[in-house]
mmCIF file of C-alpha atoms in Angstrom:
data_model
loop_
_atom_site.group_PDB
_atom_site.id
_atom_site.type_symbol
_atom_site.label_atom_id
_atom_site.label_comp_id
_atom_site.label_asym_id
_atom_site.label_seq_id
_atom_site.Cartn_x
_atom_site.Cartn_y
_atom_site.Cartn_z
ATOM 1 C CA MET A 24 -6.687 32.455 0.800
ATOM 2 C CA LEU A 25 -8.611 29.324 -0.035
ATOM 3 C CA HIS A 26 -10.476 29.023 -3.415
ATOM 4 C CA ASN A 27 -13.658 27.057 -4.040
ATOM 5 C CA ARG A 28 -15.130 25.705 -7.193
ATOM 6 C CA THR A 29 -17.053 28.649 -7.921
ATOM 7 C CA THR A 30 -14.321 31.238 -7.697
ATOM 8 C CA ILE A 31 -11.857 28.930 -9.696
ATOM 9 C CA ILE A 32 -14.430 28.539 -12.510
ATOM 10 C CA ASN A 33 -15.001 32.389 -12.351
ATOM 11 C CA THR A 34 -11.272 32.863 -12.797
ATOM 12 C CA ALA A 35 -11.318 30.514 -15.801
ATOM 13 C CA LEU A 36 -14.122 32.276 -17.355
ATOM 14 C CA MET A 37 -12.562 35.583 -17.065
ATOM 15 C CA ARG A 38 -9.427 34.387 -18.688
ATOM 16 C CA VAL A 39 -11.128 33.205 -21.772
ATOM 17 C CA ALA A 40 -13.231 36.706 -21.701
ATOM 18 C CA ALA A 41 -16.554 35.054 -20.703
ATOM 19 C CA PRO A 42 -19.265 36.431 -18.281
ATOM 20 C CA GLY A 43 -18.576 35.225 -14.738
ATOM 21 C CA ALA A 44 -20.728 32.720 -12.995
ATOM 22 C CA THR A 45 -22.512 33.154 -9.687
ATOM 23 C CA SER A 46 -22.824 29.426 -9.043
ATOM 24 C CA PRO A 47 -21.269 26.304 -10.656
ATOM 25 C CA ASP A 48 -24.450 25.173 -12.261
ATOM 26 C CA GLU A 49 -25.431 28.303 -14.002
ATOM 27 C CA ASP A 50 -27.298 28.418 -17.243
ATOM 28 C CA SER A 51 -24.790 30.257 -19.413
ATOM 29 C CA GLN A 52 -23.107 28.057 -21.971
ATOM 30 C CA ALA A 53 -19.600 28.992 -20.828
ATOM 31 C CA ALA A 54 -20.129 28.372 -17.209
ATOM 32 C CA GLN A 55 -21.706 24.912 -18.285
ATOM 33 C CA HIS A 56 -18.605 24.132 -20.240
ATOM 34 C CA ALA A 57 -16.426 25.203 -17.344
ATOM 35 C CA ASN A 58 -18.371 23.157 -14.949
ATOM 36 C CA ALA A 59 -18.293 20.325 -16.873
ATOM 37 C CA ALA A 60 -14.394 20.559 -17.257
ATOM 38 C CA TYR A 61 -13.750 21.388 -13.362
ATOM 39 C CA ASP A 62 -13.828 17.678 -12.117
ATOM 40 C CA ARG A 63 -11.617 16.243 -14.781
ATOM 41 C CA ALA A 64 -9.232 19.337 -14.759
ATOM 42 C CA ARG A 65 -9.078 18.967 -10.782
ATOM 43 C CA ASP A 66 -8.291 15.454 -10.920
ATOM 44 C CA LEU A 67 -5.476 15.755 -13.668
ATOM 45 C CA CYS A 68 -3.929 18.476 -11.537
ATOM 46 C CA LEU A 69 -4.077 16.943 -8.196
ATOM 47 C CA ALA A 70 -2.711 13.713 -9.775
ATOM 48 C CA SER A 71 0.385 15.426 -11.401
ATOM 49 C CA TYR A 72 2.055 15.926 -7.734
ATOM 50 C CA PRO A 73 2.002 14.879 -4.219
ATOM 51 C CA TRP A 74 0.391 18.068 -2.934
ATOM 52 C CA THR A 75 0.575 18.476 0.900
ATOM 53 C CA PHE A 76 -2.719 20.147 1.089
ATOM 54 C CA ALA A 77 -4.740 17.244 -0.759
ATOM 55 C CA ALA A 78 -2.741 14.484 1.184
ATOM 56 C CA LYS A 79 -4.415 11.871 3.404
ATOM 57 C CA PHE A 80 -3.575 9.003 5.355
ATOM 58 C CA LYS A 81 -5.744 5.669 5.418
ATOM 59 C CA ALA A 82 -5.330 2.329 7.157
ATOM 60 C CA LEU A 83 -6.023 0.036 4.257
ATOM 61 C CA GLU A 84 -8.320 -3.191 4.896
ATOM 62 C CA GLN A 85 -7.037 -6.334 3.552
ATOM 63 C CA LEU A 86 -9.262 -8.175 1.084
ATOM 64 C CA ALA A 87 -10.517 -11.828 1.682
ATOM 65 C CA GLU A 88 -9.131 -13.018 -1.599
ATOM 66 C CA ALA A 89 -5.966 -12.129 -2.849
ATOM 67 C CA SER A 90 -5.967 -12.046 -6.661
ATOM 68 C CA VAL A 91 -1.951 -12.335 -6.803
ATOM 69 C CA PRO A 92 -0.750 -15.407 -5.270
ATOM 70 C CA ASN A 93 1.657 -15.216 -1.994
ATOM 71 C CA LEU A 94 0.633 -11.504 -1.838
ATOM 72 C CA LYS A 95 -2.060 -9.666 0.439
ATOM 73 C CA SER A 96 -4.381 -7.480 -1.508
ATOM 74 C CA TYR A 97 -5.855 -4.047 -0.367
ATOM 75 C CA THR A 98 -8.647 -1.976 -2.053
ATOM 76 C CA LEU A 99 -7.327 1.464 -2.598
ATOM 77 C CA PRO A 100 -9.831 4.500 -1.359
ATOM 78 C CA PRO A 101 -12.313 5.737 -4.046
ATOM 79 C CA ASP A 102 -10.733 9.280 -3.811
ATOM 80 C CA CYS A 103 -7.021 8.058 -4.294
ATOM 81 C CA LEU A 104 -5.596 9.803 -7.271
ATOM 82 C CA ARG A 105 -1.980 9.303 -6.378
ATOM 83 C CA VAL A 106 -0.115 7.158 -4.268
ATOM 84 C CA ILE A 107 2.457 8.955 -2.031
ATOM 85 C CA GLY A 108 3.690 6.159 0.079
ATOM 86 C CA VAL A 109 2.898 2.979 1.909
ATOM 87 C CA SER A 110 4.116 2.253 5.786
ATOM 88 C CA THR A 111 3.250 -0.598 7.966
ATOM 89 C CA LEU A 112 0.720 0.033 10.587
ATOM 90 C CA CYS A 113 2.595 -1.604 13.417
ATOM 91 C CA TYR A 114 5.823 0.093 13.052
ATOM 92 C CA GLY A 115 5.429 2.920 10.661
ATOM 93 C CA GLN A 116 8.164 1.803 8.646
ATOM 94 C CA ALA A 117 8.138 2.543 4.992
ATOM 95 C CA CYS A 118 7.231 -0.112 2.852
ATOM 96 C CA ASP A 119 8.809 -0.254 -0.893
ATOM 97 C CA ASP A 120 7.631 -3.793 -1.859
ATOM 98 C CA TYR A 121 4.247 -3.137 -3.316
ATOM 99 C CA ILE A 122 2.427 -3.561 -6.561
ATOM 100 C CA LEU A 123 -0.373 -1.263 -7.991
ATOM 101 C CA ALA A 124 -2.855 -2.666 -10.299
ATOM 102 C CA GLY A 125 -6.027 -1.028 -11.032
ATOM 103 C CA LYS A 126 -7.711 0.292 -7.697
ATOM 104 C CA ALA A 127 -5.828 -2.612 -5.796
ATOM 105 C CA LEU A 128 -2.531 -2.623 -3.679
ATOM 106 C CA HIS A 129 -0.767 -5.926 -3.497
ATOM 107 C CA SER A 130 2.036 -6.314 -0.974
ATOM 108 C CA ARG A 131 3.571 -9.317 1.179
ATOM 109 C CA HIS A 132 3.007 -6.996 4.376
ATOM 110 C CA ALA A 133 -0.105 -6.980 6.469
ATOM 111 C CA GLY A 134 -1.796 -3.864 8.094
ATOM 112 C CA LEU A 135 -0.626 -1.109 5.693
ATOM 113 C CA VAL A 136 -1.157 2.553 6.093
ATOM 114 C CA LEU A 137 -1.516 4.446 2.470
ATOM 115 C CA HIS A 138 -0.377 8.001 2.283
ATOM 116 C CA TYR A 139 -2.069 9.521 -0.821
ATOM 117 C CA VAL A 140 -3.546 12.361 -2.918
ATOM 118 C CA SER A 141 -7.002 12.775 -2.422
ATOM 119 C CA ALA A 142 -9.728 13.838 -4.903
ATOM 120 C CA ASP A 143 -12.056 15.291 -2.156
ATOM 121 C CA ALA A 144 -14.701 17.308 -4.162
ATOM 122 C CA THR A 145 -15.408 19.481 -1.287
ATOM 123 C CA GLN A 146 -12.115 20.754 -0.598
ATOM 124 C CA THR A 147 -10.806 24.312 -1.150
ATOM 125 C CA PHE A 148 -7.430 25.047 -2.687
ATOM 126 C CA PRO A 149 -4.488 27.331 -1.981
ATOM 127 C CA ASP A 150 -3.816 30.279 -4.332
ATOM 128 C CA HIS A 151 -1.222 28.901 -6.852
ATOM 129 C CA PHE A 152 -2.743 25.591 -7.203
ATOM 130 C CA ALA A 153 -6.125 27.497 -7.840
ATOM 131 C CA ASP A 154 -4.368 29.607 -10.425
ATOM 132 C CA ALA A 155 -3.151 26.249 -12.094
ATOM 133 C CA LEU A 156 -6.372 24.725 -12.108
ATOM 134 C CA ALA A 157 -8.235 27.937 -13.554
ATOM 135 C CA TRP A 158 -5.577 27.999 -16.256
ATOM 136 C CA ARG A 159 -6.325 24.295 -16.918
ATOM 137 C CA ILE A 160 -9.886 24.793 -17.114
ATOM 138 C CA ALA A 161 -9.358 28.136 -19.600
ATOM 139 C CA LEU A 162 -7.568 25.619 -21.813
ATOM 140 C CA GLU A 163 -10.295 22.933 -21.642
ATOM 141 C CA ILE A 164 -13.187 25.290 -22.304
ATOM 142 C CA SER A 165 -11.438 27.687 -25.053
ATOM 143 C CA PRO A 166 -12.491 25.520 -27.978
ATOM 144 C CA HIS A 167 -15.988 25.940 -26.850
ATOM 145 C CA VAL A 168 -16.072 29.837 -25.806
ATOM 146 C CA GLU A 169 -13.472 31.164 -28.166
ATOM 147 C CA GLN A 170 -13.787 30.948 -32.102
ATOM 148 C CA GLY A 171 -11.192 28.158 -33.009
ATOM 149 C CA ALA A 172 -9.446 28.143 -29.652
ATOM 150 C CA VAL A 173 -6.929 30.803 -30.557
ATOM 151 C CA ASN A 174 -5.246 31.388 -27.252
ATOM 152 C CA ALA A 175 -5.131 27.635 -26.471
ATOM 153 C CA LYS A 176 -1.236 27.469 -26.753
ATOM 154 C CA THR A 177 -1.111 30.528 -24.314
ATOM 155 C CA TYR A 178 -3.431 28.898 -21.787
ATOM 156 C CA LEU A 179 -1.371 25.685 -21.996
ATOM 157 C CA GLU A 180 1.874 27.628 -21.408
ATOM 158 C CA MET A 181 0.255 29.549 -18.536
ATOM 159 C CA HIS A 182 -1.173 26.297 -16.964
ATOM 160 C CA GLU A 183 2.322 24.767 -17.141
ATOM 161 C CA PHE A 184 4.124 27.703 -15.571
ATOM 162 C CA SER A 185 1.475 28.281 -12.987
ATOM 163 C CA LEU A 186 1.721 24.460 -12.084
ATOM 164 C CA ASP A 187 5.161 24.685 -11.615
ATOM 165 C CA GLN A 188 4.754 27.658 -9.306
ATOM 166 C CA ALA A 189 2.527 25.835 -7.278
ATOM 167 C CA LYS A 190 4.794 22.891 -6.868
ATOM 168 C CA VAL A 191 7.640 25.204 -5.558
ATOM 169 C CA HIS A 192 5.170 26.909 -3.284
ATOM 170 C CA ASN A 193 4.048 23.436 -1.984
ATOM 171 C CA ASP A 194 7.733 22.287 -1.532
ATOM 172 C CA ALA A 195 8.398 25.444 0.362
ATOM 173 C CA GLN A 196 5.523 24.668 2.999
ATOM 174 C CA ALA A 197 6.842 21.031 3.411
ATOM 175 C CA PRO A 198 9.759 20.324 5.585
ATOM 176 C CA ALA A 199 12.594 18.887 3.331
ATOM 177 C CA SER A 200 13.355 15.346 3.756
ATOM 178 C CA PRO A 201 16.942 14.550 4.671
ATOM 179 C CA THR A 202 18.962 13.183 2.004
ATOM 180 C CA PRO A 203 21.343 10.331 3.282
ATOM 181 C CA SER A 204 25.072 10.870 2.599
ATOM 182 C CA ALA A 205 27.522 8.133 3.091
ATOM 183 C CA TYR A 206 30.338 10.625 3.451
ATOM 184 C CA LEU A 207 28.585 12.617 6.265
ATOM 185 C CA GLN A 208 27.416 9.598 8.011
ATOM 186 C CA GLU A 209 30.984 8.178 8.107
ATOM 187 C CA ARG A 210 32.552 11.545 8.957
ATOM 188 C CA PHE A 211 29.907 12.369 11.808
ATOM 189 C CA GLY A 212 28.262 9.219 12.573
#
């Protein structure tokens, strides 16, 4: 099942024993705090791991002026939270020699394709990630909803646990990458 902003905010509000929201921009104080914390919490959770459901590919456009001598410069997409990998456009080979600086990528190669985690605000999220995100929002809003954020430590522990579960679930959905072995290559290769 996929979860959107409203269902995730409602889950977070339920966890801090606040009334639910029918829309993300509801007038209740708890819903306003949850709505304010949502984008930051979402970006924090998305940037923490190379999630397959949030991954995108984009051919990068080279900038006219390179800010680093002898390297070509590219602007990262505005929704890029984490770089997963870079490859060449022509051959599709992995490009490991690049430098990230701010919102720019610098490399000696021309024609690069970026594989990255996107912060697409309109997307929906799978169960395990939505659970981790809801716990993060509950942690963020607990000082404003509860007296003194009594359960903040529990919310943090639950967020970390559910984020680990989401990572395991994410990796189970993606095919395992082959691990090169010099022994096996020599034996069978």
